[in-house]
mmCIF file of C-alpha atoms and ligand atoms in Angstrom:
data_model
loop_
_atom_site.group_PDB
_atom_site.id
_atom_site.type_symbol
_atom_site.label_atom_id
_atom_site.label_comp_id
_atom_site.label_asym_id
_atom_site.label_seq_id
_atom_site.Cartn_x
_atom_site.Cartn_y
_atom_site.Cartn_z
ATOM 1 C CA MET A 1 199.567 102.705 195.667
ATOM 2 C CA PRO A 2 196.628 101.211 197.603
ATOM 3 C CA SER A 3 193.538 100.387 195.523
ATOM 4 C CA GLY A 4 190.375 102.420 195.819
ATOM 5 C CA THR A 5 187.056 101.030 197.044
ATOM 6 C CA LEU A 6 184.154 99.819 194.951
ATOM 7 C CA PHE A 7 180.843 100.828 196.562
ATOM 8 C CA ILE A 8 177.654 98.993 195.527
ATOM 9 C CA VAL A 9 175.003 101.608 196.205
ATOM 10 C CA ALA A 10 171.251 100.934 196.311
ATOM 11 C CA THR A 11 168.942 103.706 195.100
ATOM 12 C CA PRO A 12 165.129 104.134 195.344
ATOM 13 C CA ILE A 13 162.721 101.907 193.390
ATOM 14 C CA GLY A 14 160.255 104.750 192.969
ATOM 15 C CA ASN A 15 159.997 106.972 196.006
ATOM 16 C CA LEU A 16 162.987 109.308 196.239
ATOM 17 C CA GLU A 17 162.525 109.564 200.011
ATOM 18 C CA ASP A 18 163.904 106.023 200.189
ATOM 19 C CA MET A 19 167.390 107.238 199.285
ATOM 20 C CA THR A 20 169.604 106.723 202.328
ATOM 21 C CA PHE A 21 171.789 109.415 203.901
ATOM 22 C CA ARG A 22 174.761 107.122 203.462
ATOM 23 C CA ALA A 23 174.063 106.589 199.758
ATOM 24 C CA VAL A 24 174.015 110.374 199.232
ATOM 25 C CA ARG A 25 177.251 110.850 201.166
ATOM 26 C CA ILE A 26 179.103 108.064 199.356
ATOM 27 C CA LEU A 27 177.904 109.273 195.950
ATOM 28 C CA LYS A 28 179.150 112.771 196.816
ATOM 29 C CA GLU A 29 182.553 111.453 197.889
ATOM 30 C CA VAL A 30 183.533 108.930 195.187
ATOM 31 C CA ASP A 31 185.740 109.793 192.217
ATOM 32 C CA LEU A 32 183.408 108.161 189.717
ATOM 33 C CA VAL A 33 179.834 106.874 189.576
ATOM 34 C CA ALA A 34 179.141 103.976 187.199
ATOM 35 C CA ALA A 35 175.485 103.768 186.183
ATOM 36 C CA GLU A 36 173.343 101.627 183.885
ATOM 37 C CA ASP A 37 171.798 104.631 182.178
ATOM 38 C CA THR A 38 173.720 107.838 182.748
ATOM 39 C CA ARG A 39 170.883 110.127 181.638
ATOM 40 C CA HIS A 40 168.440 108.474 184.023
ATOM 41 C CA SER A 41 170.929 108.512 186.902
ATOM 42 C CA ARG A 42 172.017 112.111 186.287
ATOM 43 C CA LYS A 43 168.470 113.170 187.227
ATOM 44 C CA LEU A 44 168.662 111.222 190.485
ATOM 45 C CA LEU A 45 172.094 112.607 191.330
ATOM 46 C CA THR A 46 171.039 116.160 190.511
ATOM 47 C CA HIS A 47 167.989 115.784 192.766
ATOM 48 C CA PHE A 48 170.353 115.064 195.653
ATOM 49 C CA GLY A 49 172.883 117.741 194.733
ATOM 50 C CA ILE A 50 175.493 115.189 193.625
ATOM 51 C CA SER A 51 177.771 116.256 190.795
ATOM 52 C CA ARG A 52 180.403 113.524 190.585
ATOM 53 C CA PRO A 53 181.467 112.308 187.118
ATOM 54 C CA LEU A 54 179.217 109.603 185.663
ATOM 55 C CA THR A 55 180.146 106.784 183.338
ATOM 56 C CA SER A 56 178.007 104.008 181.874
ATOM 57 C CA TYR A 57 178.140 100.388 182.964
ATOM 58 C CA TYR A 58 175.445 98.137 181.512
ATOM 59 C CA ASP A 59 174.921 94.595 180.260
ATOM 60 C CA HIS A 60 176.443 95.120 176.828
ATOM 61 C CA ASN A 61 179.501 97.138 177.715
ATOM 62 C CA GLN A 62 180.373 95.432 180.976
ATOM 63 C CA ASN A 63 183.321 93.534 179.526
ATOM 64 C CA PHE A 64 185.402 96.451 178.413
ATOM 65 C CA LYS A 65 183.884 98.923 180.870
ATOM 66 C CA GLY A 66 184.596 96.548 183.729
ATOM 67 C CA ASN A 67 188.295 96.591 182.855
ATOM 68 C CA TYR A 68 188.276 100.369 182.715
ATOM 69 C CA LEU A 69 186.644 100.600 186.158
ATOM 70 C CA LEU A 70 189.096 98.065 187.595
ATOM 71 C CA GLU A 71 192.031 100.107 186.273
ATOM 72 C CA ARG A 72 190.673 103.211 187.939
ATOM 73 C CA LEU A 73 190.132 101.308 191.188
ATOM 74 C CA GLN A 74 193.627 99.855 190.994
ATOM 75 C CA GLY A 75 194.908 103.368 190.444
ATOM 76 C CA GLY A 76 193.549 104.291 193.881
ATOM 77 C CA GLU A 77 190.252 105.901 192.872
ATOM 78 C CA SER A 78 186.908 105.071 194.459
ATOM 79 C CA VAL A 79 183.959 104.045 192.304
ATOM 80 C CA ALA A 80 180.255 103.742 193.153
ATOM 81 C CA LEU A 81 178.093 101.404 191.101
ATOM 82 C CA ILE A 82 174.384 102.214 190.893
ATOM 83 C CA SER A 83 171.610 100.753 188.749
ATOM 84 C CA ASP A 84 168.473 102.377 187.352
ATOM 85 C CA ALA A 85 166.602 101.474 190.531
ATOM 86 C CA GLY A 86 167.097 99.344 193.613
ATOM 87 C CA THR A 87 170.150 97.316 194.463
ATOM 88 C CA PRO A 88 172.815 96.776 191.793
ATOM 89 C CA CYS A 89 173.541 93.116 190.946
ATOM 90 C CA ILE A 90 169.988 92.025 191.874
ATOM 91 C CA SER A 91 168.630 91.245 188.381
ATOM 92 C CA ASP A 92 170.839 94.148 187.334
ATOM 93 C CA PRO A 93 174.436 94.462 186.082
ATOM 94 C CA GLY A 94 177.296 94.363 188.563
ATOM 95 C CA TYR A 95 177.959 90.763 189.518
ATOM 96 C CA GLN A 96 180.924 90.368 187.172
ATOM 97 C CA LEU A 97 182.467 93.651 188.286
ATOM 98 C CA VAL A 98 182.185 92.656 191.947
ATOM 99 C CA ARG A 99 183.688 89.258 191.197
ATOM 100 C CA ASP A 100 186.590 90.760 189.265
ATOM 101 C CA ALA A 101 187.171 93.385 191.949
ATOM 102 C CA VAL A 102 187.263 90.728 194.659
ATOM 103 C CA ALA A 103 189.698 88.670 192.563
ATOM 104 C CA ALA A 104 191.898 91.750 192.140
ATOM 105 C CA GLY A 105 191.964 92.317 195.904
ATOM 106 C CA ILE A 106 189.860 95.482 195.733
ATOM 107 C CA THR A 107 187.628 96.215 198.725
ATOM 108 C CA VAL A 108 183.930 96.015 197.843
ATOM 109 C CA VAL A 109 181.546 97.813 200.183
ATOM 110 C CA PRO A 110 177.751 97.412 199.988
ATOM 111 C CA VAL A 111 175.635 100.473 200.709
ATOM 112 C CA PRO A 112 172.227 98.855 201.289
ATOM 113 C CA GLY A 113 168.833 100.275 200.477
ATOM 114 C CA PRO A 114 165.694 99.376 198.543
ATOM 115 C CA SER A 115 165.227 96.231 196.515
ATOM 116 C CA ALA A 116 161.830 95.383 195.019
ATOM 117 C CA ALA A 117 161.996 91.716 196.074
ATOM 118 C CA ILE A 118 162.492 92.434 199.774
ATOM 119 C CA CYS A 119 160.129 95.393 199.694
ATOM 120 C CA ALA A 120 157.365 93.187 198.215
ATOM 121 C CA LEU A 121 158.059 90.319 200.589
ATOM 122 C CA SER A 122 157.944 92.551 203.655
ATOM 123 C CA ALA A 123 154.313 93.538 203.035
ATOM 124 C CA ALA A 124 152.994 90.521 201.114
ATOM 125 C CA GLY A 125 151.700 88.658 204.126
ATOM 126 C CA LEU A 126 153.345 85.388 203.066
ATOM 127 C CA PRO A 127 155.791 83.460 205.262
ATOM 128 C CA THR A 128 159.129 85.230 205.396
ATOM 129 C CA ASP A 129 161.224 82.750 207.360
ATOM 130 C CA ALA A 130 162.614 81.244 204.153
ATOM 131 C CA PHE A 131 162.143 82.307 200.550
ATOM 132 C CA ILE A 132 163.840 82.040 197.190
ATOM 133 C CA PHE A 133 164.483 84.896 194.819
ATOM 134 C CA ALA A 134 163.891 83.470 191.351
ATOM 135 C CA GLY A 135 164.529 86.696 189.380
ATOM 136 C CA PHE A 136 162.940 86.949 185.927
ATOM 137 C CA LEU A 137 161.391 83.851 184.371
ATOM 138 C CA PRO A 138 162.476 83.157 180.774
ATOM 139 C CA ASN A 139 160.611 85.252 178.167
ATOM 140 C CA ARG A 140 159.789 82.298 175.944
ATOM 141 C CA ALA A 141 156.643 80.417 177.043
ATOM 142 C CA GLY A 142 158.200 76.948 176.709
ATOM 143 C CA LYS A 143 161.239 77.777 178.827
ATOM 144 C CA ARG A 144 159.110 79.664 181.326
ATOM 145 C CA ARG A 145 156.830 76.672 181.808
ATOM 146 C CA GLU A 146 159.833 74.384 182.128
ATOM 147 C CA LYS A 147 161.244 76.591 184.870
ATOM 148 C CA LEU A 148 157.907 76.731 186.704
ATOM 149 C CA ALA A 149 157.552 72.952 186.487
ATOM 150 C CA SER A 150 160.948 72.619 188.158
ATOM 151 C CA LEU A 151 159.642 74.683 191.096
ATOM 152 C CA VAL A 152 156.501 72.641 191.810
ATOM 153 C CA ALA A 153 157.845 71.081 195.008
ATOM 154 C CA GLU A 154 159.631 74.211 196.263
ATOM 155 C CA GLN A 155 158.851 74.556 199.970
ATOM 156 C CA ARG A 156 159.756 78.241 200.301
ATOM 157 C CA VAL A 157 157.975 81.372 199.126
ATOM 158 C CA MET A 158 159.114 82.182 195.579
ATOM 159 C CA VAL A 159 159.749 85.776 194.523
ATOM 160 C CA PHE A 160 159.758 86.622 190.800
ATOM 161 C CA TYR A 161 160.323 89.801 188.842
ATOM 162 C CA GLU A 162 158.053 90.136 185.820
ATOM 163 C CA SER A 163 157.178 92.651 183.160
ATOM 164 C CA PRO A 164 153.591 93.975 183.199
ATOM 165 C CA ASN A 165 153.087 92.685 179.619
ATOM 166 C CA ARG A 166 153.785 89.097 180.596
ATOM 167 C CA LEU A 167 152.100 89.179 184.005
ATOM 168 C CA LEU A 168 148.820 87.494 182.993
ATOM 169 C CA ALA A 169 150.473 84.822 180.840
ATOM 170 C CA THR A 170 152.843 84.013 183.705
ATOM 171 C CA LEU A 171 150.021 83.832 186.264
ATOM 172 C CA GLU A 172 148.079 81.517 183.920
ATOM 173 C CA ASP A 173 151.099 79.242 183.571
ATOM 174 C CA MET A 174 151.547 79.305 187.349
ATOM 175 C CA GLN A 175 147.933 78.325 187.875
ATOM 176 C CA GLU A 176 148.254 75.447 185.443
ATOM 177 C CA LEU A 177 151.596 74.166 186.693
ATOM 178 C CA LEU A 178 151.570 75.059 190.398
ATOM 179 C CA GLY A 179 147.843 74.768 191.166
ATOM 180 C CA ALA A 180 145.524 77.134 193.024
ATOM 181 C CA ARG A 181 148.237 78.453 195.330
ATOM 182 C CA GLU A 182 148.196 81.670 197.283
ATOM 183 C CA VAL A 183 149.873 84.444 195.332
ATOM 184 C CA VAL A 184 150.602 88.136 195.793
ATOM 185 C CA VAL A 185 151.165 90.579 192.955
ATOM 186 C CA ALA A 186 152.965 93.676 194.240
ATOM 187 C CA ARG A 187 152.750 96.514 191.735
ATOM 188 C CA GLU A 188 154.341 99.954 191.613
ATOM 189 C CA LEU A 189 155.979 99.595 195.014
ATOM 190 C CA THR A 190 156.713 102.850 196.835
ATOM 191 C CA LYS A 191 154.963 104.824 194.061
ATOM 192 C CA ILE A 192 151.599 106.641 193.923
ATOM 193 C CA TYR A 193 149.683 103.668 192.514
ATOM 194 C CA GLU A 194 151.236 101.047 194.766
ATOM 195 C CA GLU A 195 148.973 98.004 194.889
ATOM 196 C CA PHE A 196 148.976 94.509 196.382
ATOM 197 C CA VAL A 197 146.640 91.950 194.810
ATOM 198 C CA ARG A 198 146.363 88.957 197.114
ATOM 199 C CA GLY A 199 144.501 85.659 196.900
ATOM 200 C CA THR A 200 144.684 82.256 195.283
ATOM 201 C CA LEU A 201 145.903 82.159 191.681
ATOM 202 C CA PRO A 202 142.347 81.888 190.219
ATOM 203 C CA VAL A 203 141.147 84.799 192.382
ATOM 204 C CA VAL A 204 144.102 87.039 191.480
ATOM 205 C CA LEU A 205 143.791 86.127 187.804
ATOM 206 C CA ALA A 206 140.073 86.958 187.826
ATOM 207 C CA GLU A 207 140.862 90.306 189.430
ATOM 208 C CA LEU A 208 143.583 91.226 186.931
ATOM 209 C CA GLU A 209 142.077 89.846 183.729
ATOM 210 C CA GLY A 210 140.586 92.541 181.569
ATOM 211 C CA ARG A 211 142.665 95.207 183.283
ATOM 212 C CA GLN A 212 145.478 97.002 181.560
ATOM 213 C CA ILE A 213 148.429 96.281 183.824
ATOM 214 C CA LYS A 214 150.913 99.119 183.972
ATOM 215 C CA GLY A 215 154.089 99.714 185.916
ATOM 216 C CA GLU A 216 156.461 97.311 187.585
ATOM 217 C CA VAL A 217 155.481 94.093 189.283
ATOM 218 C CA VAL A 218 156.797 91.470 191.651
ATOM 219 C CA ILE A 219 155.015 88.113 191.918
ATOM 220 C CA LEU A 220 155.235 86.137 195.154
ATOM 221 C CA VAL A 221 154.007 82.561 195.234
ATOM 222 C CA ALA A 222 153.310 80.536 198.381
ATOM 223 C CA PRO A 223 154.993 77.151 198.694
ATOM 224 C CA ALA A 224 153.249 73.894 197.919
ATOM 225 C CA ASP A 225 151.244 72.639 200.885
ATOM 226 C CA ALA A 226 153.368 70.439 203.114
ATOM 227 C CA PRO A 227 152.651 66.806 202.247
ATOM 228 C CA GLU A 228 150.019 65.377 204.577
ATOM 229 C CA ALA A 229 151.427 63.382 207.445
ATOM 230 C CA PRO A 230 150.471 59.751 207.096
ATOM 231 C CA PRO A 231 147.639 58.898 209.492
ATOM 232 C CA ALA A 232 148.214 57.179 212.818
ATOM 233 C CA GLU A 233 147.071 53.898 211.271
ATOM 234 C CA ALA A 234 150.262 53.905 209.192
ATOM 235 C CA VAL A 235 152.459 53.741 212.312
ATOM 236 C CA PRO A 236 152.619 49.914 212.682
ATOM 237 C CA GLN A 237 153.260 49.460 208.977
ATOM 238 C CA LEU A 238 156.050 52.048 208.925
ATOM 239 C CA LEU A 239 157.587 50.615 212.098
ATOM 240 C CA ARG A 240 157.608 47.108 210.670
ATOM 241 C CA ARG A 241 159.259 48.405 207.489
ATOM 242 C CA CYS A 242 162.014 50.204 209.437
ATOM 243 C CA LEU A 243 162.683 47.236 211.696
ATOM 244 C CA ALA A 244 162.785 44.887 208.711
ATOM 245 C CA GLU A 245 165.420 47.204 207.210
ATOM 246 C CA GLY A 246 167.529 46.660 210.324
ATOM 247 C CA VAL A 247 166.958 50.141 211.798
ATOM 248 C CA SER A 248 167.316 50.132 215.613
ATOM 249 C CA LEU A 249 164.123 50.427 217.658
ATOM 250 C CA LYS A 250 165.140 53.855 218.925
ATOM 251 C CA ASP A 251 165.846 55.212 215.432
ATOM 252 C CA ALA A 252 162.709 53.594 213.991
ATOM 253 C CA VAL A 253 160.591 55.326 216.653
ATOM 254 C CA LYS A 254 162.269 58.652 215.918
ATOM 255 C CA ARG A 255 161.830 58.319 212.182
ATOM 256 C CA VAL A 256 158.192 57.170 212.280
ATOM 257 C CA ALA A 257 157.239 59.870 214.787
ATOM 258 C CA LEU A 258 158.677 62.466 212.408
ATOM 259 C CA GLU A 259 156.978 60.990 209.363
ATOM 260 C CA THR A 260 153.555 60.626 210.929
ATOM 261 C CA GLY A 261 153.448 63.584 213.261
ATOM 262 C CA GLN A 262 152.649 61.227 216.183
ATOM 263 C CA THR A 263 154.414 61.678 219.527
ATOM 264 C CA ARG A 264 157.512 59.569 220.130
ATOM 265 C CA SER A 265 155.961 58.001 223.202
ATOM 266 C CA ALA A 266 152.861 56.919 221.233
ATOM 267 C CA VAL A 267 155.078 55.422 218.533
ATOM 268 C CA TYR A 268 157.267 53.768 221.164
ATOM 269 C CA ASP A 269 154.185 52.169 222.817
ATOM 270 C CA GLU A 270 153.135 50.855 219.430
ATOM 271 C CA ALA A 271 156.639 49.481 218.801
ATOM 272 C CA LEU A 272 156.550 47.633 222.152
ATOM 273 C CA ARG A 273 153.122 46.221 221.280
ATOM 274 C CA LEU A 274 154.438 44.935 217.933
ATOM 275 C CA LYS A 275 157.466 43.443 219.643
ATOM 276 C CA GLY A 276 155.171 41.655 222.119
ATOM 277 C CA GLU A 277 153.070 40.315 219.236
ATOM 278 C CA ASP A 278 156.154 38.946 217.490
ATOM 279 C CA GLU A 279 157.540 37.180 220.586
HETATM 280 N N1 SAM B 1 167.850 95.842 191.079
HETATM 281 C C1 SAM B 1 166.435 96.017 191.246
HETATM 282 C C2 SAM B 1 166.040 95.685 192.680
HETATM 283 O O1 SAM B 1 166.912 95.637 193.536
HETATM 284 O O2 SAM B 1 164.862 95.491 192.945
HETATM 285 C C3 SAM B 1 165.653 95.205 190.247
HETATM 286 C C4 SAM B 1 165.943 95.562 188.831
HETATM 287 S S1 SAM B 1 165.078 94.594 187.677
HETATM 288 C C5 SAM B 1 165.862 95.063 186.190
HETATM 289 C C6 SAM B 1 163.553 95.427 187.509
HETATM 290 C C7 SAM B 1 162.378 94.611 188.050
HETATM 291 O O3 SAM B 1 162.276 94.788 189.453
HETATM 292 C C8 SAM B 1 161.036 95.053 187.503
HETATM 293 O O4 SAM B 1 160.745 94.437 186.272
HETATM 294 C C9 SAM B 1 160.088 94.593 188.580
HETATM 295 O O5 SAM B 1 159.817 93.217 188.469
HETATM 296 C C10 SAM B 1 160.921 94.843 189.837
HETATM 297 N N2 SAM B 1 160.661 96.204 190.349
HETATM 298 C C11 SAM B 1 161.521 97.247 190.360
HETATM 299 N N3 SAM B 1 160.935 98.316 190.921
HETATM 300 C C12 SAM B 1 159.697 97.948 191.276
HETATM 301 C C13 SAM B 1 158.595 98.609 191.883
HETATM 302 N N4 SAM B 1 158.663 99.891 192.243
HETATM 303 N N5 SAM B 1 157.446 97.912 192.089
HETATM 304 C C14 SAM B 1 157.351 96.620 191.731
HETATM 305 N N6 SAM B 1 158.366 95.954 191.142
HETATM 306 C C15 SAM B 1 159.505 96.593 190.923
#
């Protein structure tokens, strides 16, 4: 008998209008819906007129529940995995189930929709060409600071999930370890009290300190400033160093132009001048 399909279905992160037509259709068609919290998800399903059987799948039962779901899939049934909000597997249970399903040759189909990280990034106003999703920082201050210290030189926007209770402590650690970077705190996305607090870390901290922070938050941190290009005066010195290392003139010009931000032709002229001096 052919295996069934495992659907990974995203659900709203607050605003129910963000449920997709496809998510509703798939959830109406599958044999079984696996959810983190069945009581919470029953409300969502009822809202959309979905009455498929629900079973729980969460962090602490995923070992034995995963096997149960795989057996049902192998028996030809289709299963949809949903989480409490957003996209399953993104700082939510599901990764192991997907991995096991793939290993068992079961087709896994994503049904995309909201995810707080992408939602926050899309409206943050920070560069979006490259970013890293760093998930939740460790709860313990020491480990959290260690993790932040390891990200000091990160050149892409960093996206973190955080609990409202730890938000200020985390921002303070970020200020201390990452400096006065640009940061965006995106709170209660897609909900009534949606808010973006933007500015440098000291400005955002000053704005949030003394406030009681409620709801869910995403923190986005701008990358470290690109290291300053060495000034034009450094060109002869860098050229001499490259040539002394046996780098060809052509490659030395290329390398120094990149390092200093000078044009290749300016660097080439300088290289010819040095050559003339040496002869
Ligand atoms: N799987 C979810 C997703 O795709 O976004 C994330 C689940 S994770 C357990 C929950 C965290 O996501 C929250 O602590 C918060 O950092 C972020 N989050 C979820 N919904 C949010 C919202 N409406 N506004 C801001 N952050 C949100």
